[in-house]
Coordinates of C-alpha atoms in Angstrom, one line a residue:
M1 CA 135.5 61.4 271.0
A2 CA 132.1 62.0 272.9
G3 CA 129.1 63.6 270.9
P4 CA 127.3 66.7 272.0
R5 CA 125.5 66.0 275.0
P6 CA 121.7 65.6 274.8
D7 CA 120.7 69.5 276.5
A8 CA 122.7 70.7 274.3
V9 CA 121.3 69.3 271.2
S10 CA 117.9 69.8 272.4
R11 CA 118.3 73.8 272.9
L12 CA 119.8 73.7 270.0
R13 CA 117.0 72.0 268.0
S14 CA 114.7 75.2 270.3
V15 CA 116.8 77.5 268.8
G16 CA 116.2 76.4 265.0
K17 CA 112.7 76.1 265.6
H18 CA 112.1 79.3 267.6
A19 CA 114.2 80.8 264.7
L20 CA 112.1 79.6 262.1
L21 CA 109.2 80.4 263.6
I22 CA 110.2 84.0 263.9
A23 CA 111.1 84.5 260.7
A24 CA 108.1 83.3 259.3
S25 CA 106.0 85.7 261.6
L26 CA 108.0 88.5 259.7
V27 CA 107.2 86.4 256.5
M28 CA 103.3 86.7 256.9
I29 CA 103.1 90.5 259.0
Y30 CA 105.5 92.0 256.1
P31 CA 102.3 93.2 254.5
L32 CA 100.3 94.0 257.0
V33 CA 103.7 96.7 258.3
W34 CA 104.2 97.7 254.9
M35 CA 100.8 98.7 254.4
L36 CA 101.1 100.9 257.2
V37 CA 104.5 102.6 256.4
S38 CA 102.3 103.0 252.6
S39 CA 99.9 104.9 254.7
L40 CA 102.3 107.8 256.3
R41 CA 103.7 108.0 252.8
P42 CA 102.2 110.2 249.5
T43 CA 100.4 108.7 247.1
D44 CA 103.2 109.7 244.2
V45 CA 106.2 107.6 246.6
I46 CA 104.2 104.4 247.7
F47 CA 104.8 102.4 245.2
R48 CA 108.8 103.7 244.2
T49 CA 109.6 102.7 247.9
P50 CA 109.0 99.0 248.6
G51 CA 111.3 99.6 251.7
L52 CA 110.2 100.0 255.5
W53 CA 111.9 102.7 256.2
L54 CA 110.2 106.4 256.9
N55 CA 112.5 109.9 256.0
E56 CA 109.3 111.6 257.2
L57 CA 105.6 111.0 258.2
Y58 CA 103.3 112.4 255.9
L59 CA 99.9 112.2 258.0
D60 CA 97.7 113.6 254.9
N61 CA 95.9 110.7 254.3
Y62 CA 94.7 110.2 257.1
I63 CA 92.7 113.4 257.1
E64 CA 91.8 113.5 253.9
G65 CA 91.1 110.1 253.8
W66 CA 87.9 110.6 256.7
T67 CA 86.9 113.2 254.3
A68 CA 87.4 111.9 251.0
L69 CA 84.7 110.1 250.3
A70 CA 80.4 111.0 250.1
R71 CA 80.6 110.8 254.0
P72 CA 82.9 111.1 256.6
F73 CA 84.7 107.7 257.0
D74 CA 82.9 107.2 260.1
W75 CA 79.5 107.0 258.3
Y76 CA 80.6 104.0 257.0
I77 CA 82.5 102.5 260.3
V78 CA 79.1 103.3 262.3
N79 CA 77.2 101.3 259.8
S80 CA 79.8 98.0 259.9
G81 CA 78.8 98.5 263.3
I82 CA 75.3 98.1 262.2
V83 CA 75.8 95.2 260.3
V84 CA 78.3 93.5 263.0
V85 CA 75.9 93.8 265.7
G86 CA 73.0 92.7 264.5
A87 CA 74.9 89.9 262.9
V88 CA 76.4 88.6 266.3
V89 CA 73.2 89.4 268.3
G90 CA 71.0 87.3 265.7
N91 CA 73.8 84.5 266.0
L92 CA 74.4 84.3 269.8
L93 CA 71.0 83.7 270.4
S94 CA 69.5 81.6 267.4
C95 CA 72.3 79.3 267.1
S96 CA 72.7 78.6 271.3
L97 CA 68.1 77.7 271.3
A98 CA 69.1 75.3 268.5
A99 CA 72.5 74.0 270.2
Y100 CA 70.3 73.5 273.4
A101 CA 67.6 71.3 271.3
F102 CA 70.5 69.0 269.8
A103 CA 72.3 68.8 273.1
R104 CA 69.3 68.1 275.4
L105 CA 66.0 67.7 273.5
K106 CA 65.0 64.6 272.4
F107 CA 62.2 64.6 269.5
R108 CA 62.2 62.3 266.4
L109 CA 64.9 62.2 263.8
R110 CA 67.5 64.4 265.9
T111 CA 70.4 62.4 264.8
L112 CA 69.6 63.0 261.6
W113 CA 68.5 66.8 261.6
F114 CA 71.8 67.0 263.0
A115 CA 73.6 65.4 259.9
I116 CA 71.7 67.1 257.7
M117 CA 72.9 70.5 259.6
L118 CA 76.7 70.0 259.6
M119 CA 76.1 69.2 255.8
T120 CA 75.3 72.3 255.4
I121 CA 78.8 73.6 256.7
M122 CA 80.1 71.9 252.9
L123 CA 77.5 73.8 251.3
P124 CA 79.3 76.2 249.7
F125 CA 77.8 80.6 250.0
H126 CA 78.0 81.2 246.5
V127 CA 75.5 78.4 245.6
V128 CA 72.7 80.4 247.7
I129 CA 73.5 83.9 247.2
V130 CA 71.2 83.6 243.8
P131 CA 67.7 82.2 245.6
Q132 CA 68.3 84.2 248.3
Y133 CA 69.0 87.5 246.9
I134 CA 65.4 86.5 245.2
V135 CA 64.0 86.1 248.4
F136 CA 65.2 89.4 250.4
N137 CA 64.5 91.3 246.5
T138 CA 60.7 90.1 246.8
F139 CA 60.3 91.6 249.9
G140 CA 62.0 94.5 249.0
M141 CA 64.8 94.0 251.5
V142 CA 67.8 94.8 249.3
N143 CA 69.9 97.7 249.8
T144 CA 68.9 97.7 253.5
F145 CA 71.0 95.5 256.3
L146 CA 68.5 92.8 256.8
P147 CA 69.7 90.3 254.1
L148 CA 73.2 90.6 256.1
V149 CA 71.5 89.9 259.2
L150 CA 68.2 88.3 259.4
P151 CA 69.3 84.8 258.6
K152 CA 72.0 85.1 261.3
F153 CA 68.5 84.6 263.5
L154 CA 68.3 82.0 261.5
A155 CA 70.6 79.5 262.7
T156 CA 72.9 79.1 259.2
D157 CA 76.0 79.2 261.1
A158 CA 76.2 76.0 261.7
F159 CA 79.7 75.9 262.5
F160 CA 78.9 77.9 265.5
V161 CA 75.8 75.3 266.0
F162 CA 78.2 72.6 266.6
L163 CA 80.2 74.4 268.5
M164 CA 78.2 75.2 271.1
V165 CA 76.3 71.6 270.9
Q166 CA 79.9 69.8 271.9
F167 CA 79.9 72.7 274.9
I168 CA 76.7 72.0 275.4
R169 CA 77.3 68.2 275.9
G170 CA 80.2 68.2 278.5
I171 CA 77.9 70.5 281.3
P172 CA 76.8 67.6 283.6
R173 CA 73.4 66.9 283.0
E174 CA 72.4 66.6 286.9
L175 CA 72.3 70.3 286.7
D176 CA 69.3 70.2 284.2
E177 CA 68.0 67.5 286.1
A178 CA 68.3 69.5 289.7
A179 CA 66.5 72.4 288.7
R180 CA 63.9 70.4 286.7
I181 CA 63.5 68.8 290.2
D182 CA 63.2 72.5 291.2
G183 CA 60.3 73.0 289.2
C184 CA 62.3 74.5 285.8
G185 CA 60.5 74.4 282.4
H186 CA 64.0 74.2 279.3
F187 CA 63.4 77.8 278.8
R188 CA 64.5 78.8 281.9
I189 CA 67.1 76.1 282.5
F190 CA 68.0 77.3 279.4
F191 CA 68.9 81.1 281.0
R192 CA 69.4 80.4 283.9
I193 CA 72.0 77.5 283.9
I194 CA 73.0 76.6 280.3
I195 CA 73.7 80.1 279.1
P196 CA 75.6 81.3 282.4
L197 CA 78.5 78.3 282.1
M198 CA 78.9 78.4 277.8
V199 CA 80.2 82.6 278.1
P200 CA 83.4 80.6 276.2
A201 CA 81.6 79.2 274.3
L202 CA 79.6 82.1 273.3
A203 CA 82.6 84.3 273.5
T204 CA 84.1 82.0 270.8
A205 CA 81.4 82.9 268.1
A206 CA 80.7 86.4 269.2
I207 CA 84.5 86.9 268.2
F208 CA 84.5 85.3 264.7
T209 CA 81.1 86.4 264.1
F210 CA 82.8 89.8 264.3
I211 CA 85.4 88.8 262.4
W212 CA 83.8 87.7 259.2
T213 CA 81.1 90.4 259.5
W214 CA 83.0 93.3 259.5
S215 CA 85.4 91.9 256.7
D216 CA 83.1 90.5 254.9
F217 CA 82.6 92.7 251.1
F218 CA 80.8 89.7 249.1
T219 CA 77.5 89.8 250.5
S220 CA 77.2 93.4 251.2
L221 CA 78.4 94.1 247.6
I222 CA 75.6 92.3 246.6
Y223 CA 72.7 93.7 249.2
L224 CA 74.5 97.4 249.1
T225 CA 73.9 99.7 246.2
A226 CA 73.1 103.1 247.7
P227 CA 76.3 104.3 248.9
D228 CA 75.5 105.6 251.8
M229 CA 74.4 102.8 253.1
Y230 CA 77.9 100.8 252.2
T231 CA 79.6 99.3 255.3
V232 CA 83.5 99.7 255.3
P233 CA 84.9 97.1 253.0
L234 CA 83.2 99.1 250.2
A235 CA 83.7 101.9 250.4
L236 CA 87.4 101.0 251.0
R237 CA 86.9 99.7 247.7
S238 CA 85.1 103.4 246.5
F239 CA 89.1 105.0 246.7
L240 CA 90.2 102.3 243.9
D241 CA 89.4 104.4 240.3
A242 CA 90.0 102.9 237.0
T243 CA 89.3 105.8 235.1
S244 CA 92.1 108.2 237.1
G245 CA 94.2 108.2 240.0
S246 CA 93.6 106.7 242.8
N247 CA 94.5 107.6 246.0
W248 CA 95.7 105.2 247.3
G249 CA 97.3 106.7 250.5
A250 CA 94.0 107.7 251.3
M251 CA 92.9 103.9 251.1
F252 CA 96.0 102.8 253.2
A253 CA 95.2 105.1 255.7
M254 CA 91.3 104.3 256.1
S255 CA 92.3 99.7 255.9
I256 CA 94.7 100.7 259.1
V257 CA 91.4 102.4 260.9
S258 CA 88.9 99.5 259.6
L259 CA 91.7 97.4 261.2
V260 CA 91.5 98.7 264.9
P261 CA 88.7 97.5 266.0
L262 CA 89.3 93.4 264.8
F263 CA 92.7 94.5 267.1
L264 CA 91.3 95.4 270.2
V265 CA 88.0 92.2 270.1
F266 CA 91.3 89.9 269.4
L267 CA 93.7 91.9 272.0
F268 CA 90.5 92.0 274.6
G269 CA 88.9 88.5 273.5
Q270 CA 92.0 85.5 272.8
K271 CA 91.8 84.4 276.4
Y272 CA 87.6 83.4 275.7
L273 CA 88.3 82.5 272.1
I274 CA 91.8 79.9 273.3
Q275 CA 89.0 78.8 276.3
G276 CA 85.9 78.4 274.3
I277 CA 88.0 76.3 271.1
A278 CA 89.8 74.2 273.4
T279 CA 86.5 73.8 275.8
T280 CA 84.9 72.4 272.8
G281 CA 86.9 70.1 270.8
G282 CA 87.5 72.5 267.9
K283 CA 91.5 72.3 268.3

């Protein structure tokens, strides 16, 4: 008796893999869907009904959450926006310059400095937080946005430097030599030849910097103490009150609002993100 045909077996395996992936995706997205549904329920109902079915839409959480804190919630969105814009500009400028130096310039101990730079990727952030705090506190920068933005202008994110170095090494050196024959120096080669060609790598660094900075709770908690300086993660923390009832519905509603910029950035930037990772060998 003949066994099942190879095409049928292959199709059956493909269906099984896709079913498994769909099931895993549903499990992964369940917390987000639950938070969205909970933002549309009254606070006293949220933890009594773990299901996802909504009997009615309770939109008051969004109205209460927007004005529940000392400032309207858009105040904290603007604060996060200022930090994110500064971090993105700083990372793109400093990391691309450092990457160009490692990829194109010849200087003593270049390989050693590059290895040391890569080793900083393995250095936990918590190891340097105390000396960094002492430095920023000495210069009176605590409770300002500078401790969150200034390090980005010093090429401290070694991962982005490594990513851009890999991309620049893939650009033909003949372009540099042709520009040098035309009288261009390093800065003109960098800004007129290299930068326009490394858009995918820059977009990848910008998207990752946006996501990591927008969601960063720990650094903001360390340096920002005045409520007027709070970023979005600290503002969301303010909805929790250990001494009285927490407004869970309002917090979930504002959490959904805070996810909108991340969703839009990923939606419109995923093409550059995939292209940048694929062309830099980061996959």
